[in-house]
mmCIF file of C-alpha atoms in Angstrom:
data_model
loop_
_atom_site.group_PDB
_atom_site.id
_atom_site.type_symbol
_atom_site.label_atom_id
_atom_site.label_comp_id
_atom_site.label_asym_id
_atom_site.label_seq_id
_atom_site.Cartn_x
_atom_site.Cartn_y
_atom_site.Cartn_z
ATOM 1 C CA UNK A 1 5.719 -111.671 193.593
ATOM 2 C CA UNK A 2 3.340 -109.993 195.721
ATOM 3 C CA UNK A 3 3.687 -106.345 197.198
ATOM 4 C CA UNK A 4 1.317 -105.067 199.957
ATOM 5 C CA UNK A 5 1.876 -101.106 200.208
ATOM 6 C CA UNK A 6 0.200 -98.729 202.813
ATOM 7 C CA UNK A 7 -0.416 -95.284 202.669
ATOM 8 C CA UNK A 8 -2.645 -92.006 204.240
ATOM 9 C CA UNK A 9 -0.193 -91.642 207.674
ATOM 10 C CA UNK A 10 0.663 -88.660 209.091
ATOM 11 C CA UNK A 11 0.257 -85.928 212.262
ATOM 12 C CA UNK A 12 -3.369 -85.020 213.331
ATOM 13 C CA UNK A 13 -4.367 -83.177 216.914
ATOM 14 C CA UNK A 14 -6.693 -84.998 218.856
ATOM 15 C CA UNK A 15 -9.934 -85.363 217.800
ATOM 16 C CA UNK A 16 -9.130 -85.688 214.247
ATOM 17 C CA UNK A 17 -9.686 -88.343 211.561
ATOM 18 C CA UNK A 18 -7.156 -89.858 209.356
ATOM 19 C CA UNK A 19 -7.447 -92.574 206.210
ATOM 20 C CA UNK A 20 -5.015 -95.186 205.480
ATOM 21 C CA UNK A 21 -5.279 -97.145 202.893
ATOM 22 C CA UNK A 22 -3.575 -100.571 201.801
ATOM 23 C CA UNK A 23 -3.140 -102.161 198.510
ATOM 24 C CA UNK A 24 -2.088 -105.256 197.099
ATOM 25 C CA UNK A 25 -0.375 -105.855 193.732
ATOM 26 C CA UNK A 26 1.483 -108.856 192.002
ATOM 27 C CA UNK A 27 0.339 -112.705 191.469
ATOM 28 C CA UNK A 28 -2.567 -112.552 193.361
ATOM 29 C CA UNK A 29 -5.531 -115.525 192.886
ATOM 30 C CA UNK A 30 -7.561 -114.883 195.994
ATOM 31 C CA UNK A 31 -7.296 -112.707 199.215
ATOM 32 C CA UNK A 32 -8.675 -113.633 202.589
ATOM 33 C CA UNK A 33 -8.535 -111.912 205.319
ATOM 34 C CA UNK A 34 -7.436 -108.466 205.383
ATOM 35 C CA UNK A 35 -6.578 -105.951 208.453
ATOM 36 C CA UNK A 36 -4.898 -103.276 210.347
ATOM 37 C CA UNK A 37 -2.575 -103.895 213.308
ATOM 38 C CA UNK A 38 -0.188 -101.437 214.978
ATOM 39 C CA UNK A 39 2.955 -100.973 216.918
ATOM 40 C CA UNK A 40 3.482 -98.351 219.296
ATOM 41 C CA UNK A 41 7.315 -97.647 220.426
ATOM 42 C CA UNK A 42 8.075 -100.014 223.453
ATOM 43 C CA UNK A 43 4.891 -102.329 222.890
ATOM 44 C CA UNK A 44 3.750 -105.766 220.651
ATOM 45 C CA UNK A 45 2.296 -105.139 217.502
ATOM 46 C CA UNK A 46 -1.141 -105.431 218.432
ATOM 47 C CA UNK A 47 -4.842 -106.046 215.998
ATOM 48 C CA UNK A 48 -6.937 -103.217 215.520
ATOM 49 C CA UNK A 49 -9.446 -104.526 212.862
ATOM 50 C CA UNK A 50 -9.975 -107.316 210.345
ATOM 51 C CA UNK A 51 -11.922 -108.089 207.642
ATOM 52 C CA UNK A 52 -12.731 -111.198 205.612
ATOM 53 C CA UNK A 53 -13.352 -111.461 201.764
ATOM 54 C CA UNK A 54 -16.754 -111.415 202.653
ATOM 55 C CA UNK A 55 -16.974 -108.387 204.423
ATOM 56 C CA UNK A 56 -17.249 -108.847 208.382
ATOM 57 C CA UNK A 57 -15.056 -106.947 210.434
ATOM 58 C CA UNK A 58 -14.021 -106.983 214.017
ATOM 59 C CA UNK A 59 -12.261 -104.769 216.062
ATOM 60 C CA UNK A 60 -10.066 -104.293 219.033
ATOM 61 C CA UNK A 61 -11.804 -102.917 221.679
ATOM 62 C CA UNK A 62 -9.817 -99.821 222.473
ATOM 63 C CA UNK A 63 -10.716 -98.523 218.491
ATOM 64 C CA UNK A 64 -14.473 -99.848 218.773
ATOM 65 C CA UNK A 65 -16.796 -97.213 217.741
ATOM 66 C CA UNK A 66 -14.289 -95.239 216.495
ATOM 67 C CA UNK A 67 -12.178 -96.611 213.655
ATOM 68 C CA UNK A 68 -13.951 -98.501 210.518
ATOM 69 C CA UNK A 69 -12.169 -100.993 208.406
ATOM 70 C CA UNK A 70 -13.835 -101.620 205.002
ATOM 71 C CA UNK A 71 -12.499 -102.800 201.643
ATOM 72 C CA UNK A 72 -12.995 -103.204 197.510
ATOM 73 C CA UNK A 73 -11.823 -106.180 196.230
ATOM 74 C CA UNK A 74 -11.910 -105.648 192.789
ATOM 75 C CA UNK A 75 -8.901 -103.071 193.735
ATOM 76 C CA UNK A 76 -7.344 -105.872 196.509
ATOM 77 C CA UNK A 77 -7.628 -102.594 198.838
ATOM 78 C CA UNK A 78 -8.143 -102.193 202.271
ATOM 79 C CA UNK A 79 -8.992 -98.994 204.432
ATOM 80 C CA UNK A 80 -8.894 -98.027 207.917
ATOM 81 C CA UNK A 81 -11.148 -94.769 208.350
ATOM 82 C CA UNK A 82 -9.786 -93.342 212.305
ATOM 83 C CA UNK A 83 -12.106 -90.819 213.284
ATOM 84 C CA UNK A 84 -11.805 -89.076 217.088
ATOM 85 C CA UNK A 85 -8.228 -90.056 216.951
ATOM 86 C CA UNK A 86 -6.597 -89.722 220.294
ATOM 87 C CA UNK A 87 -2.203 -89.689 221.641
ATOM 88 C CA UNK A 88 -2.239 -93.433 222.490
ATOM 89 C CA UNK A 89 -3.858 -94.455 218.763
ATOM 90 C CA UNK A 90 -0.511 -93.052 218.092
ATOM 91 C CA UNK A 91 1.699 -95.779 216.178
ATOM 92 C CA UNK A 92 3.092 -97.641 213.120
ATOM 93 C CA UNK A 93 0.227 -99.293 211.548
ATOM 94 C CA UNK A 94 0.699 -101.984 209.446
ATOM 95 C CA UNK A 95 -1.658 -103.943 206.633
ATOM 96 C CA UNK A 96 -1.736 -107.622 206.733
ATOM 97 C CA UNK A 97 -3.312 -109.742 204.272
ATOM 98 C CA UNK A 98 -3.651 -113.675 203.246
ATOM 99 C CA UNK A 99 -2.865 -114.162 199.926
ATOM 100 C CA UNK A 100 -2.696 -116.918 197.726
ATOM 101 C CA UNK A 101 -0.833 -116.531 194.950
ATOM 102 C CA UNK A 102 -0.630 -119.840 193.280
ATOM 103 C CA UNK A 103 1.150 -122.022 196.332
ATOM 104 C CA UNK A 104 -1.536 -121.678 198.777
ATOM 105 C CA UNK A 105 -2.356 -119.025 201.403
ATOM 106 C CA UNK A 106 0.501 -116.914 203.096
ATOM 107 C CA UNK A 107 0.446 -113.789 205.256
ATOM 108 C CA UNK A 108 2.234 -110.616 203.588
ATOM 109 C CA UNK A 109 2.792 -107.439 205.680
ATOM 110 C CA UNK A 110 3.506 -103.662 204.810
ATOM 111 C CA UNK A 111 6.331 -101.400 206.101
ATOM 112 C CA UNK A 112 4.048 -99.879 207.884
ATOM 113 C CA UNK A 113 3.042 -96.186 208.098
ATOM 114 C CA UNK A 114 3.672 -93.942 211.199
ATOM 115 C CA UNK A 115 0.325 -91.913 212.505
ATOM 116 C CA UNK A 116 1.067 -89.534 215.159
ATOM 117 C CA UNK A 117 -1.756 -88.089 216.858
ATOM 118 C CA UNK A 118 -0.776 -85.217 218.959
ATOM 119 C CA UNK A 119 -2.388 -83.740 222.124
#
């Protein structure tokens, strides 16, 4: 079985910076791609950065400049460092990651973890 946990959520005023940090744990042989999306009440789950077992990232546009997504794979981690945080990054943000554990590649998602950024 494979687990994919997130943590480092939380309240910050604007202009702050927050961590979170993903990790996956169980029968894993390879990861892929790994990344950050988000969920604000009343909208899609939407990207806000990727990053491939290589290491090249990309980024939604609204978090450009702003947010940096990085990760160790000897620890099957992933990070999201959100600097200059403002009310709308405010959301559930949720890990994603491809993982094959034996039967081919599959996508596995956290429960998510709510950042509130007030103003």
């Amino acid at each position: 079985q494979v687990q994919v946990v997130e943590s480092g959520g939380g309240l910050v005023q604007a202009g702050g910076s927050l961590r979170l940090s993903c990790a996956a744990s169980g029968t894993i042989r390879s990861i892929n791609a790994m990344g950050w999306y988000r969920q604000a009440p009343g909208k899609q789950r939407g990207l806000v950065a990727t990053i491939t077992s290589g290491g090249s990232t990309s980024y939604a546009g609204s978090v450009k400049g702003r947010f940096s997504i990085a990760r160790d794979n000897a620890k099957n981690t992933v990070y999201l460092s959100m600097n200059s945080l403002k009310p709308e990054d405010t959301a559930v943000y949720y890990c994603n990651a491809q993982i094959n554990s034996g039967y081919g590649f599959r996508d596995y998602w956290g429960q998510g973890t709510q950042v509130t950024v007030s103003s």
